[in-house]
Each structure stands twice: as C-alpha cells, then as structure tokens.
Amino acid sequence: MISNYIKLAWRVLGRRKFFTFISLFGISFTLGILMVIFSFLQGELGNNAPNSNKDDLILIETLRLQRIYYDTIPVVDTVMLNGQEIFDTTMETRRRGASRWNSSMNNGIAEEFLQDLPSAENVTIFNGDTQHDVYVNGIKLTLQTLYSDANYWQVFDHQIIEGRTFDDTDMENVAQVTVISTKTAQEYFGTTDNIVDRELLLDGTNFKVIGMYQDKSKIIPFISPDLVIPYSNMTLANQDSYYHGYFTTVIQKRSDVEPDVVKNEILTAATMIPMDHPSKPEGYNEVILMAKTYNEMYAQGIYSDDDASKSLNIMKWVLLGLLTFFIVLPTLNLINLNVSRIMERSSEIGVRKAFGAHQGNIIFQFIIENIIQTILGGILGLGIAIVLMKFINTSGFLGTNTMVFNTKFFIYSFLLTIVFGVVSGFLPAYRMSKLNIVNALKENKI
Amino acid sequence: MIKLDNISKIYRTKTIETTALNEIDLHVPKGEFLSIMGPSGCGKSTLLNIMGLLDLPSSGNILVDGQSLKNFNGKQLAKFRNEKLGFIFQSFHLIPDLSVIDNVELPLLYRSISAKERRSLAAAALEAVGLANRKSHFPNQLSGGQKQRVAIARAIVGKPDIILADEPTGNLDSVMGDEVMDILIRLNRENKTTIVMVTHDERMAKKTDRLVRLYDGTQVA
Ligand SMILES: Nc1ncnc2c1ncn2[C@@H]1O[C@H](COP(=O)(O)OP(=O)(O)OP(=O)(O)O)[C@@H](O)[C@H]1O
Ligand SMILES: [Mg+2]
C-alpha cells in the first residue's frame, strides 16, 4: 500500500511541476537558512575551543559600589482607648533612592577575595580592552591585547600551535613575553612558521614571543585576542581605587554545581570586602560583584538590561519567537497550497472512498505524499545550506572562523522536515477525507 | 440481493425542499440485471447512490445481501462497499496519475492482499475487458470506450456481488456503448453478478432483465 502511495506521490509531484517547485522552494529555503543559522550559532556559542568550558564559566565584569538612601517618616495614628482618643506614633523607613557606581574591578579584589570559592575549579583575571598600534613596514596594525594571569590558558583552551604559554613564574618575574595568535603572526611577521623567540615591539617595549595559538574569530574579544601578555606587565594593574580597576574575573565552576551556587558564593565573598579603605569614594556603603553566566553575557550584549539573567530570558523568547515564525510561516503556506492541490483531486477521493477507502486511508495517503514532498525539500535545503556555508566560508564574512556542517543538526532538521510534512498535510487531508462521496463525484462541478 | 423499503430522500436548503425520492420500494433479486430509466432530475442517481451506500436516505430501510446497514459506522460501510460493491460512473473517474493497471488495482489496496496477488487479479480483470495490452498506459492515452472498460475492470477486480452503473454508456458512441454493454451482460450471465444500471438509452435497457421507471422521485413502472 505504501509503495503505491509513494509511486503516486512521485507522479503527482512530477505532473504539477509549478506547484512542486513553489512548495519545494519554500521548504528547502527555510530549512537551508535554518541550518546555516544553526551552524553559525554553533560555531559562535558552542562548546568548542577555546570555549570548551563555556557552560561552567561565570563572569564578573562589574563591581558595583552602592548606597541606598532611606527616609525615616514619623506616622501618627489615632487610636481609641477607653473611649478616649490617643495618639500613637510609629516610625516608618522608606527607600528613597540609591546611588550606584558600576565599573570593572581592581585586580587586587579578585586576587584577595575570589581565589578560594568552594565551588570554583579555576579562576582567571584579565583585562581584554587594550589595543596597541604597531607598525609593520610603516603600515599601522591595531592589535587587541589581553593582559591575563597564567590560569587564562586553562580556563580558555586555546589550541597551541607552537611554543608554550606563560606560567606563574613568568607572572612573578614580570617576564616580557607574549603568546600571539596565528593571525597576528601572519600579519606581523608575515608567516606562521618558527615564530617562537621572535620579538614584537609594543609601546617601545620588546616582547619575546614564546608561543602561538590558533586564531578563532569570536564576537567576544577576550576569547579571541590578538596577543596575550602576563598582566604583571600592565601599567594599569593595581591602579584606580582599591575597589575599581580594569579587570574582569572569570570563574570556572565545578561542573557538578549549579551556576546559582557559585553566584551566591560570589555574593558572600563580596560581603568580605572591607568598606573602610581610604580610596573608597564618599557615600557608598555596599559592594556588589555582578556575576553572570556566559549565555547571560551574550544575551546582555544583544539586549542590554542591567539584569543579565533577565536579558537571557528575553533573548530566549525572542529566539523562540523567531524560530516559530520561521517554521510556522512556511507551514501555513504549505497548508494553503495543499488545500488547493487536494481540492483538485476530489474525484479521486470520491472514487477511493466508493471503492472502500475509509477516512484513515485517505488521510494516510495524503500525509505520505506530503512527507515525501517535504523530504525532497529537506534534501534540497541541505544542498542550499552546504552551498551557502561554502560561500560564507570562502568569502571570509566570519573572519578565520569557518562554519562546519553539523550532522546532528541535519538529523534534527530532517525530523523537523517530517513534522512539516505531517502538519502541513494533515489539515487538508483531514478536511478532504470528510468529503461527502456523492459531492466529490458530482459529474458536473460548477 | 438489494431490498429498498419505503426509501425517501429529501434535500433541504433554507429556501427550498426537493423530494428526490418518494417512498420507493424495490427489490433486486440476486443475479438480476436491472435498468432504471427516467427523465433528467427524476432521482435515478440518487437512488443508485443510496443502493451503493454512498449516500443515506432521509427515511426508509435498505437491506443489502440480507444485512441492514443502519448501525454501520464509516469504517464498516467502507469495508462493506469494498467487498460487496463495484461502481461504474458516466464520466469514468479514473485517476489520471495512475497507470491503467494501478487504477484497476485500486479497490484491492483496501484489502489485505499481497502486491503480487493484486497485480495478477488486476491483470485478469483487464484481460476480461479486452485491455490486457494497455496495462501501463495512462488514462489520457485511452479512448472513451477504453476508459470505461478500464473502469469496468476496476469495478469487477474485487469480485463484488453487485455492480452499480450510472449511465455507463452515456458518454460513449453507440459502437463503444455496445461493447461496454456486452461486457456487462457477459458478467451478469457468466458470473451471476447482480447489476443495477441507470440509462437514458431504451436500446440498452431492452437488453436487461427488468426495467424500472422513475418519474419525479416516484416509481411509475
Ligand atoms: N446535493 C443536492 N442538493 C439538493 N438537491 C439535489 C442534490 N443532489 C440532487 N438534488 C436534486 O435531486 C433530484 C434528483 O437528482 P438526481 O441526480 O438523482 O437526478 P438524475 O435522475 O440522476 O438526473 P440525470 O439524469 O440528469 O443524471 C434533482 O432534482 C436534483 O436537483
Ligand atoms: Mg444522474
């Protein structure tokens, strides 16, 4: 029976070429685009080097000094007591306002208070905001410099192509060494061969290259800097106030604990920070370390709400909405096309029912037809996705990042295709299966 | 074989009420070749559809092969039609996307029969209508008479007890009409298939065992 339906589906598709083209185009284009978007997000947000630990990372980019003002207002109540009016005064405190000062933290705070969180596996401190202008044969080259501790190399698993990364001894000795990306090597030295022991001139100081890592273009600068230097070399270390400074802390939690546990530990750690340091600006009496997960950081980058987890929530809804839109729209379109296509075949439905098909047979037949059609669309969409990715990769839109075809996603989208097929086929099939036989077979349809 | 008891069919719309059939009593014994005649709009097709369980009467009872079908659900009716009844329509109603043999196989799709057996039964039915050499043609490659012979093959492939034919020769010229008629008569004689045929053609009606005339929904002869 199924083989007959498949044969028929094939004939029907071939006979109505224009319809087939339109609907296949709709399905395959949607699926193709979805596949490309997914593989882009996978590359950008996925757990791949140097971001393999991403799900365990908690970031503290902001230290907030704050003070909340309270007003104390006397409230006078009249109370009847023993037939006599008496006055009872209570004091009520109301929050009047708050003053806040957000800035990145001083490395000292991270060194002193964030090293021993119970649920942390690793901690790294760095500044990723510095840019250096260097000159290669008289041409200016702007490099994104990251000043970090040695732990950076464990928290972020850059793929080391040559040489080594720096260690705690280099940090202590204020060694003038740097680890550079393959991109920097290519741009600065014109080659990626034998980079170790060469020198790179930054702001009048020669830094010895001790290693080179594979460059990955990412949106977030501290994941893909152009070069990394021990932060003991940084003139801005220990600058500003005891509280504020120029550093970001990333905590790699143990994978068996929830992010909220670490966030709470961070809140607790912040309460240990003394509030009586002479460098403290006037008027603040509280310090808060603003911690967020990686995904919250991304979400905040796109939808900037002060509250990172709120941003993530909104992002999730927006993404879900977009995805639904992407899927629902072509499905509706398909349903529409299918209705008119099946309508043309009312006489066939009438004949089948007259000769013994029941409602279920008819629905089954049309759903099979639709699934075949959408699977064809899915295969075409796969082709479109591969071509698009190839195009994007060779055009260099994504820098040195390449989109990789994702088999798992292909399987998901294939299943999605079948859902497409069933959903867009069911409604019209159901409607037509209920068709009255006599009407379906009317000799002269007007 | 078919027994109609006081069958009426009334079509109601908001403004008008049409009595398509008015209290019809009719008995078609097993093996009879019955023809129905009457002017256009008198209710012939309606009657045939009710006999074929394609439509429900407004009132009255039908017994087919001794069974009352009052309490059958859609699925049971479909099975009953599949096993007991075969249909032939004036405008053939072949499925254009299917080859001749696939069209003929259609009723067998709704039975549990192997593909191989389906093929051979369909081939035999085509043989019986003289179209063994047109198996893999498509309907639009056939003449009207050939199309109707394919439709007859489809109606007989499941070896039904009853064939209901609504103007089977209505769209054919007299030569092709005679061919089709000869096949039906042979079926009736050789296989003892009960046939009810609606026709406008006195000549065809004369070849059948009995003639029933309808006028305005009422049986007049
Ligand atoms: N779905 C319907 N709704 C309303 N009236 C209908 C419907 N189907 C048929 N009729 C009416 O019922 C009457 C009988 O119709 P029927 O099709 O049985 O006629 P017929 O004898 O087969 O005519 P013809 O020889 O032209 O095929 C007609 O008056 C027709 O208008
Ligand atoms: Mg009629």
XYZ file of C-alpha atoms and ligand atoms in Angstrom:
699
model
C 0.000 0.000 0.000
C 2.708 2.476 0.971
C 4.685 1.699 -2.136
C 1.607 2.557 -4.213
C 1.271 5.844 -2.375
C 4.922 6.640 -2.925
C 4.619 5.885 -6.603
C 1.535 8.077 -6.828
C 3.207 10.888 -4.875
C 6.066 10.853 -7.301
C 3.708 11.081 -10.276
C 1.673 13.841 -8.685
C 4.785 15.893 -7.965
C 6.025 15.409 -11.485
C 2.724 16.311 -13.063
C 2.245 19.538 -11.161
C 5.660 20.954 -11.728
C 4.922 24.547 -10.861
C 3.233 23.674 -7.626
C 6.044 21.308 -6.767
C 8.599 23.991 -7.477
C 6.869 26.572 -5.296
C 6.392 24.322 -2.346
C 9.808 22.699 -2.547
C 11.357 26.126 -2.809
C 9.573 27.248 0.338
C 10.567 24.206 2.340
C 14.116 23.935 1.158
C 14.871 27.613 1.534
C 13.552 27.742 5.074
C 15.436 24.641 6.075
C 18.605 25.790 4.366
C 18.566 29.116 6.186
C 17.805 27.435 9.491
C 20.730 25.085 9.028
C 23.104 27.944 8.258
C 21.932 29.975 11.251
C 22.293 26.986 13.498
C 25.791 26.199 12.386
C 26.776 29.855 12.819
C 25.429 29.896 16.370
C 27.070 26.558 16.998
C 30.431 27.997 15.977
C 29.920 31.170 17.935
C 28.205 29.872 21.046
C 29.041 26.214 21.013
C 31.383 24.430 23.366
C 34.383 24.360 21.103
C 37.952 25.513 21.624
C 38.857 27.942 23.081
C 35.426 27.925 24.634
C 35.042 24.292 25.657
C 34.382 25.164 29.304
C 31.780 27.741 28.397
C 28.937 26.159 30.333
C 30.953 26.269 33.539
C 32.081 29.864 33.298
C 30.781 32.653 35.488
C 31.899 36.154 34.625
C 32.316 39.150 36.861
C 32.747 42.194 34.686
C 31.322 44.742 37.068
C 31.887 45.766 40.645
C 29.128 47.954 41.954
C 29.545 50.355 44.815
C 26.187 51.450 46.110
C 24.333 53.239 48.742
C 20.638 53.112 49.348
C 19.007 56.099 50.995
C 16.208 55.625 53.424
C 13.813 58.209 54.737
C 12.504 57.861 58.207
C 8.997 59.256 58.450
C 7.050 59.536 61.678
C 3.482 58.257 61.204
C 0.836 59.421 63.631
C -2.112 57.107 64.221
C -5.196 57.898 66.208
C -6.298 55.063 68.414
C -9.396 54.922 70.589
C -8.595 53.695 74.057
C -11.158 53.560 76.818
C -13.360 55.903 74.865
C -10.560 58.373 74.625
C -8.611 59.363 71.578
C -4.887 58.816 71.969
C -2.049 59.282 69.502
C 0.379 56.604 68.625
C 3.461 57.491 66.645
C 5.409 54.881 64.664
C 8.490 55.362 62.530
C 8.467 54.010 59.022
C 11.500 53.727 56.801
C 11.062 54.017 53.078
C 13.596 53.544 50.377
C 14.099 56.910 48.794
C 16.714 56.187 46.223
C 20.080 54.696 45.567
C 23.353 55.854 44.199
C 25.404 53.350 42.349
C 28.762 53.270 40.724
C 29.458 50.454 38.315
C 32.907 49.816 36.951
C 35.242 46.948 36.329
C 37.137 45.691 39.361
C 40.637 46.093 40.568
C 42.792 43.012 40.140
C 43.537 43.230 43.866
C 39.914 42.447 44.739
C 39.981 39.344 42.569
C 43.333 38.232 43.942
C 42.224 38.696 47.533
C 38.586 37.616 47.625
C 37.816 35.391 44.640
C 40.600 32.833 44.704
C 39.086 30.281 47.075
C 35.387 29.976 46.276
C 34.329 26.478 47.380
C 32.646 25.581 44.077
C 35.304 27.056 41.819
C 37.642 24.851 39.902
C 39.687 27.638 38.446
C 39.795 31.422 38.360
C 41.353 33.756 35.868
C 41.792 37.521 35.928
C 42.381 39.591 32.839
C 41.958 42.839 31.006
C 40.859 42.481 27.423
C 40.196 46.091 26.484
C 43.639 47.256 25.485
C 44.514 47.988 21.901
C 48.035 48.539 20.668
C 49.029 50.151 17.444
C 52.082 48.530 15.915
C 53.771 49.266 12.642
C 54.757 46.750 10.056
C 56.786 48.248 7.229
C 55.261 51.609 8.034
C 51.713 50.320 7.981
C 49.667 50.598 11.128
C 48.250 47.434 12.604
C 45.885 47.571 15.568
C 46.186 44.616 17.924
C 43.735 43.594 20.603
C 45.888 42.818 23.625
C 44.791 40.679 26.516
C 46.592 41.025 29.860
C 45.985 37.913 31.879
C 47.250 35.591 34.553
C 48.569 32.128 33.756
C 45.231 30.478 34.557
C 43.725 32.082 31.479
C 45.260 29.274 29.435
C 43.450 26.642 31.440
C 40.084 28.323 31.556
C 40.170 29.042 27.831
C 41.581 26.116 25.908
C 43.260 27.841 23.001
C 44.862 25.422 20.647
C 48.605 25.930 20.932
C 50.273 25.599 17.561
C 53.822 26.350 18.579
C 55.839 27.011 21.756
C 54.237 27.362 25.171
C 52.016 29.621 27.234
C 53.320 31.696 30.161
C 53.158 30.449 33.760
C 53.061 31.795 37.307
C 56.834 32.277 37.331
C 56.606 34.497 34.260
C 53.901 36.438 36.089
C 56.033 36.911 39.192
C 59.130 37.823 37.227
C 57.186 40.307 35.109
C 58.625 38.481 32.129
C 58.276 40.482 28.917
C 56.837 37.604 26.992
C 53.758 37.184 24.816
C 51.717 34.446 23.221
C 50.272 35.516 19.898
C 47.553 34.266 17.585
C 48.214 32.768 14.182
C 46.506 35.800 12.679
C 48.886 38.167 14.463
C 51.870 36.074 13.412
C 50.751 36.247 9.813
C 50.111 39.973 9.936
C 53.129 40.997 11.983
C 55.779 38.547 10.879
C 54.275 37.591 7.552
C 54.488 33.919 8.436
C 53.315 31.392 10.979
C 56.498 29.322 10.857
C 59.150 29.495 13.586
C 57.517 32.310 15.486
C 58.949 31.441 18.902
C 61.792 33.708 20.111
C 60.952 36.476 17.720
C 60.286 39.900 19.172
C 57.253 42.102 18.968
C 57.560 45.810 19.707
C 54.677 47.248 21.738
C 54.769 50.818 23.003
C 58.522 50.867 22.949
C 58.999 47.582 24.749
C 60.147 44.401 23.085
C 58.110 41.353 23.999
C 59.534 37.953 23.286
C 57.100 35.582 21.582
C 57.004 32.289 23.481
C 54.050 30.656 21.810
C 51.344 30.827 19.174
C 47.705 29.708 19.301
C 45.140 29.091 16.600
C 43.108 32.201 15.914
C 39.317 31.956 16.152
C 37.169 34.938 15.330
C 34.585 35.405 18.016
C 32.358 38.291 18.956
C 33.748 38.484 22.481
C 37.278 39.963 22.448
C 38.687 38.119 25.452
C 38.061 34.787 23.755
C 39.948 35.749 20.643
C 42.623 38.336 21.445
C 45.468 39.022 19.066
C 48.116 38.557 21.723
C 48.272 37.725 25.415
C 50.739 39.209 27.930
C 51.150 38.470 31.681
C 49.202 41.199 33.446
C 52.053 41.960 35.784
C 53.360 43.915 32.792
C 50.282 46.070 32.713
C 50.807 49.589 33.943
C 47.124 49.794 34.870
C 47.307 46.877 37.302
C 46.639 47.932 40.881
C 45.538 51.326 39.598
C 42.406 53.365 40.221
C 40.995 52.560 43.666
C 41.153 49.599 45.952
C 37.782 48.615 44.531
C 37.613 49.648 40.934
C 40.164 48.961 38.277
C 40.479 47.434 34.859
C 39.906 43.708 35.266
C 37.410 41.008 34.559
C 37.289 37.814 36.569
C 36.097 34.534 35.111
C 35.369 31.682 37.436
C 35.264 28.161 36.107
C 32.860 26.318 38.364
C 32.943 22.633 39.091
C 30.652 21.075 36.541
C 28.565 19.362 39.226
C 27.320 22.593 40.800
C 24.624 24.921 39.569
C 25.605 28.429 38.464
C 23.427 29.921 41.187
C 25.526 28.231 43.860
C 28.619 29.974 42.563
C 26.743 33.240 42.194
C 25.779 33.019 45.860
C 29.360 32.292 46.837
C 30.391 35.378 44.930
C 27.777 37.458 46.760
C 29.108 36.132 50.043
C 32.687 36.865 49.017
C 31.705 40.445 48.243
C 30.476 40.962 51.782
C 34.026 40.223 52.989
C 35.387 43.219 51.126
C 36.146 45.917 53.708
C 34.253 49.160 53.253
C 36.730 51.374 55.078
C 39.570 51.577 52.594
C 40.843 55.129 52.265
C 40.450 55.036 48.472
C 36.714 54.438 48.762
C 34.739 57.270 47.240
C 32.476 59.126 49.625
C 28.976 57.985 50.290
C 28.967 54.299 49.407
C 28.404 51.605 51.966
C 27.971 48.411 49.984
C 29.888 46.498 47.329
C 28.318 44.017 44.939
C 30.052 41.773 42.426
C 27.803 41.374 39.402
C 28.111 37.777 38.264
C 26.603 36.270 35.150
C 26.818 33.116 33.149
C 28.214 33.046 29.683
C 24.872 32.847 27.959
C 23.611 35.719 30.049
C 26.580 37.719 28.879
C 25.740 37.075 25.238
C 22.131 37.940 25.826
C 23.101 41.123 27.614
C 25.300 42.064 24.704
C 22.289 41.939 22.410
C 19.539 43.021 24.755
C 21.229 45.175 27.342
C 19.343 45.017 30.548
C 21.108 45.705 33.789
C 19.971 42.326 34.997
C 21.837 39.737 32.968
C 19.515 36.830 33.622
C 16.544 38.928 32.562
C 18.349 39.647 29.312
C 18.859 35.958 28.757
C 15.202 35.268 29.332
C 14.133 37.922 26.885
C 16.662 36.647 24.367
C 15.345 33.130 24.687
C 11.815 34.310 23.984
C 12.888 36.397 21.052
C 14.811 33.476 19.567
C 11.959 31.100 20.168
C 9.582 33.570 18.566
C 11.796 33.950 15.532
C 12.191 30.218 15.175
C 8.461 29.683 15.437
C 7.893 32.373 12.864
C 10.423 30.746 10.563
C 8.691 27.414 10.862
C 5.057 28.421 11.111
C 5.040 30.716 8.131
C 6.111 28.178 5.517
C 3.900 25.584 7.165
C 0.867 27.816 6.752
C 1.894 28.478 3.210
C 2.176 24.767 2.563
C -1.186 24.032 4.126
C -2.689 26.598 1.847
C -1.051 25.150 -1.252
C -2.013 21.673 -0.197
C -5.651 22.539 0.232
C -5.932 23.765 -3.308
C -3.899 20.859 -4.597
C -6.037 18.264 -2.860
C -9.241 20.037 -3.861
C -8.369 19.308 -7.466
C -8.357 15.679 -6.562
C -11.811 15.437 -5.061
C -12.917 12.993 -7.724
C -10.018 10.720 -6.811
C -11.026 10.886 -3.173
C -14.626 10.098 -4.104
C -13.566 7.070 -6.139
C -11.288 5.772 -3.430
C -13.990 6.082 -0.828
C -16.579 4.467 -3.071
C -14.260 1.517 -3.553
C -13.674 1.047 0.126
C -11.165 3.580 1.461
C -12.133 4.848 4.862
C -11.217 8.229 6.281
C -7.969 6.969 7.790
C -6.785 5.579 4.445
C -7.287 8.923 2.758
C -5.508 10.888 5.482
C -2.651 8.415 5.455
C -2.274 8.646 1.706
C -2.073 12.412 1.630
C 0.263 12.605 4.582
C 2.627 10.145 2.929
C 2.526 12.279 -0.185
C 3.317 15.356 1.816
C 6.135 13.753 3.720
C 7.753 12.660 0.503
C 7.448 16.161 -0.804
C 8.942 17.722 2.317
C 11.748 15.176 2.440
C 12.640 16.167 -1.096
C 12.553 19.758 0.101
C 14.759 18.805 3.024
C 17.364 17.265 0.755
C 17.311 20.336 -1.446
C 17.565 22.502 1.665
C 20.594 20.541 2.725
C 22.156 21.329 -0.617
C 21.300 25.002 -0.232
C 22.795 25.034 3.264
C 26.029 23.426 2.124
C 26.406 25.819 -0.781
C 25.637 28.826 1.432
C 28.138 27.726 4.064
C 30.793 27.189 1.485
C 30.097 30.616 0.103
C 30.220 32.224 3.555
C 33.412 30.396 4.427
C 35.265 31.348 1.273
C 34.014 34.933 1.347
C 35.517 35.417 4.797
C 32.447 37.064 6.359
C 33.282 35.276 9.560
C 36.974 36.028 9.584
C 39.053 32.975 10.235
C 36.060 31.199 11.692
C 34.607 28.539 9.493
C 31.121 27.162 9.558
C 31.101 23.471 9.944
C 28.288 21.327 8.684
C 26.630 19.795 11.672
C 25.344 16.255 11.264
C 23.328 16.329 14.438
C 21.599 19.440 13.252
C 20.965 17.865 9.912
C 19.212 14.994 11.626
C 17.171 17.442 13.675
C 16.163 19.425 10.665
C 15.299 16.250 8.856
C 12.955 15.327 11.659
C 11.657 18.863 11.520
C 11.024 18.340 7.825
C 8.901 15.339 8.566
C 6.984 17.293 11.167
C 6.492 19.925 8.462
C 5.156 17.245 6.192
C 2.760 15.787 8.693
C 1.478 19.109 9.968
C 1.045 20.737 6.596
C -0.508 17.591 5.175
C -2.802 16.670 7.990
C -5.222 19.579 7.990
C -6.011 19.484 4.268
C -6.068 15.694 4.263
C -8.402 15.624 7.201
C -10.717 18.113 5.587
C -10.804 16.228 2.322
C -11.210 12.855 3.960
C -14.518 14.045 5.350
C -15.725 14.930 1.897
C -19.123 13.538 1.034
C -18.659 10.903 -1.650
C -21.580 11.933 -3.794
C -20.453 15.552 -3.856
C -16.879 14.548 -4.550
C -18.056 12.561 -7.561
C -20.525 15.122 -8.938
C -20.306 14.827 -12.671
C -20.680 18.472 -13.448
C -18.924 20.639 -10.971
C -19.834 24.254 -11.444
C -29.888 -9.055 -3.054
C -30.896 -5.424 -2.587
C -34.099 -4.558 -0.837
C -35.332 -0.980 -0.551
C -38.123 -0.364 1.920
C -40.034 2.869 1.666
C -36.968 4.912 0.783
C -37.290 8.693 0.601
C -34.653 11.289 0.035
C -35.336 14.917 0.627
C -32.793 17.683 0.038
C -33.439 20.676 2.203
C -31.908 24.068 1.784
C -33.009 27.263 3.522
C -35.423 28.211 0.810
C -36.451 25.025 -0.953
C -37.128 21.416 -0.247
C -36.547 18.905 -3.044
C -38.008 15.456 -2.836
C -35.536 13.464 -4.900
C -37.032 10.094 -3.968
C -40.514 9.488 -2.701
C -41.273 6.240 -0.831
C -39.531 3.807 -3.126
C -39.988 0.083 -2.591
C -37.745 -2.031 -4.738
C -36.345 -5.498 -4.625
C -33.447 -6.580 -6.804
C -33.011 -10.352 -6.626
C -29.614 -11.975 -6.824
C -28.306 -12.251 -10.359
C -30.754 -9.786 -11.870
C -29.706 -7.176 -14.415
C -31.969 -4.258 -13.658
C -32.091 -0.976 -15.506
C -33.507 2.300 -14.293
C -34.832 4.985 -16.641
C -36.485 8.320 -16.299
C -36.160 11.970 -17.238
C -33.280 14.065 -16.040
C -33.570 15.077 -12.415
C -36.055 12.355 -11.513
C -33.771 10.822 -8.896
C -32.031 7.959 -10.708
C -28.548 8.791 -9.494
C -29.833 9.462 -6.018
C -31.411 6.024 -5.940
C -28.272 4.343 -7.188
C -26.116 6.185 -4.646
C -28.353 5.045 -1.848
C -28.175 1.456 -3.078
C -24.402 1.814 -3.213
C -24.242 3.130 0.333
C -22.629 6.302 -0.946
C -25.487 8.348 0.378
C -28.001 7.962 3.180
C -31.774 8.043 2.663
C -33.822 10.544 4.624
C -36.125 7.719 5.682
C -36.660 4.057 4.926
C -34.617 0.903 5.144
C -32.057 -0.803 2.916
C -31.051 -4.403 3.108
C -28.056 -5.461 1.051
C -27.306 -9.148 0.915
C -29.705 -9.599 3.808
C -27.870 -7.130 6.022
C -29.374 -3.983 7.410
C -26.744 -1.293 7.332
C -28.407 1.083 9.723
C -25.885 0.781 12.518
C -22.732 0.606 10.427
C -20.091 3.225 11.077
C -17.983 4.817 8.334
C -15.282 2.217 8.510
C -17.691 -0.713 8.393
C -19.546 0.809 5.453
C -16.248 1.282 3.625
C -15.344 -2.365 4.175
C -18.784 -3.473 3.051
C -18.569 -1.415 -0.141
C -15.076 -2.715 -0.743
C -16.128 -6.346 -0.579
C -19.651 -6.380 -1.992
C -19.986 -3.473 -4.404
C -18.460 -2.214 -7.598
C -19.166 1.145 -9.240
C -19.124 2.414 -12.800
C -19.641 6.107 -13.475
C -20.718 8.010 -16.542
C -17.524 10.061 -16.568
C -15.223 7.139 -15.756
C -13.481 8.784 -12.780
C -10.167 7.148 -13.476
C -7.224 8.607 -11.562
C -5.072 10.420 -14.100
C -1.839 9.992 -12.134
C -2.118 6.229 -12.057
C -1.414 3.799 -14.874
C -4.237 1.618 -16.172
C -3.256 -1.373 -14.066
C -2.761 0.765 -10.956
C -6.230 2.194 -11.473
C -7.662 -1.291 -11.714
C -5.833 -2.382 -8.572
C -7.316 0.432 -6.513
C -10.124 -1.460 -4.721
C -7.642 -4.173 -3.720
C -5.442 -1.609 -1.955
C -8.015 -1.530 0.787
C -7.871 -5.241 1.362
C -5.052 -7.213 2.890
C -3.709 -8.751 -0.281
C -0.094 -9.055 -1.351
C 1.152 -6.762 -4.087
C 1.791 -9.748 -6.325
C -1.736 -11.057 -5.981
C -3.109 -7.565 -6.589
C -1.164 -7.393 -9.819
C -2.391 -10.720 -11.114
C -6.032 -10.055 -10.195
C -5.848 -6.670 -11.914
C -4.260 -8.234 -14.986
C -7.050 -10.828 -15.120
C -9.716 -8.107 -14.853
C -8.098 -6.179 -17.698
C -7.969 -9.372 -19.719
C -11.704 -9.806 -19.150
C -12.469 -6.393 -20.661
C -10.036 -6.938 -23.510
C -7.388 -4.451 -22.458
C -4.550 -6.758 -21.457
C -2.245 -4.853 -23.776
C -2.878 -1.416 -22.221
C -1.641 -2.130 -18.697
C 0.973 0.580 -18.446
C -0.857 3.257 -20.412
C -2.219 6.257 -18.598
C -5.914 7.209 -18.777
C -5.309 10.203 -21.033
C -3.827 7.836 -23.623
C -7.099 5.898 -23.969
C -10.326 6.382 -25.939
C -13.604 6.886 -24.083
C -14.655 3.292 -24.626
C -11.326 2.025 -23.401
C -11.543 4.240 -20.339
C -14.932 2.840 -19.494
C -13.630 -0.694 -19.950
C -10.821 0.118 -17.505
C -13.470 1.423 -15.126
C -15.375 -1.858 -15.531
C -12.190 -3.807 -14.815
C -11.788 -1.726 -11.669
C -15.390 -2.444 -10.680
C -15.027 -6.196 -11.119
C -11.491 -6.742 -9.838
C -12.686 -7.306 -6.282
C -15.294 -9.806 -7.470
C -18.235 -7.909 -5.974
C -21.727 -9.369 -5.780
C -23.289 -6.196 -7.064
C -22.290 -3.662 -9.704
C -23.913 -0.270 -9.777
C -23.512 1.624 -13.028
C -24.694 5.210 -13.517
C -25.089 5.816 -17.250
C -22.037 3.729 -18.158
C -22.643 4.271 -21.850
C -23.771 7.887 -21.524
C -20.505 9.365 -22.741
C -19.857 6.804 -25.462
C -20.894 6.470 -29.076
C -23.141 3.557 -29.954
C -20.345 1.202 -31.046
C -18.350 1.704 -27.897
C -21.562 1.685 -25.866
C -22.441 -1.725 -27.285
C -19.007 -3.064 -26.402
C -19.395 -1.920 -22.802
C -22.920 -3.279 -22.648
C -21.763 -6.670 -23.961
C -19.187 -6.899 -21.198
C -21.804 -6.104 -18.564
C -24.207 -8.690 -19.958
C -21.474 -11.324 -20.033
C -20.601 -10.507 -16.421
C -24.203 -10.907 -15.434
C -24.645 -14.197 -17.301
C -21.340 -15.835 -16.509
C -20.572 -14.604 -13.004
C -24.143 -14.139 -11.821
C -23.215 -10.601 -10.779
C -26.203 -8.533 -9.826
C -26.188 -5.315 -11.873
C -28.223 -2.153 -11.472
C -27.754 0.275 -14.329
C -29.116 3.762 -14.866
C -29.526 4.607 -18.533
C -31.161 7.052 -20.909
C -30.989 4.593 -23.771
C -34.057 2.419 -24.414
C -31.968 0.140 -26.605
C -29.612 -0.666 -23.719
C -32.476 -1.037 -21.276
C -34.122 -3.602 -23.533
C -31.117 -5.882 -23.162
C -31.607 -6.112 -19.386
C -33.829 -8.424 -17.357
C -36.116 -5.747 -15.981
C -36.757 -2.025 -16.339
C -37.844 0.341 -13.601
C -39.083 3.798 -14.500
C -38.887 6.772 -12.199
C -40.811 9.992 -12.527
C -40.222 12.859 -10.142
C -38.876 10.602 -7.424
C -41.666 8.087 -7.688
C -41.558 4.653 -9.274
C -44.031 4.578 -12.142
C -43.313 1.193 -13.740
N -26.941 17.779 -3.193
C -28.182 18.110 -3.617
N -28.827 19.133 -3.054
C -30.048 19.478 -3.431
N -30.722 18.872 -4.407
C -30.146 17.834 -5.015
C -28.831 17.399 -4.656
N -28.497 16.339 -5.421
C -29.556 16.131 -6.235
N -30.536 17.019 -5.985
C -31.848 17.059 -6.640
O -32.411 15.811 -6.572
C -33.109 15.497 -7.769
C -32.606 14.172 -8.305
O -31.260 14.273 -8.740
P -30.517 13.072 -9.461
O -29.087 13.462 -9.599
O -30.795 11.826 -8.706
O -31.206 13.048 -10.860
P -30.946 12.064 -12.071
O -32.223 11.339 -12.304
O -29.738 11.269 -11.865
O -30.734 13.077 -13.276
P -29.756 12.950 -14.523
O -30.460 12.035 -15.491
O -29.659 14.329 -15.060
O -28.458 12.397 -14.043
C -32.854 16.654 -8.699
O -33.986 17.478 -8.712
C -31.700 17.401 -8.106
O -31.860 18.776 -8.319
Mg -27.790 11.118 -12.736
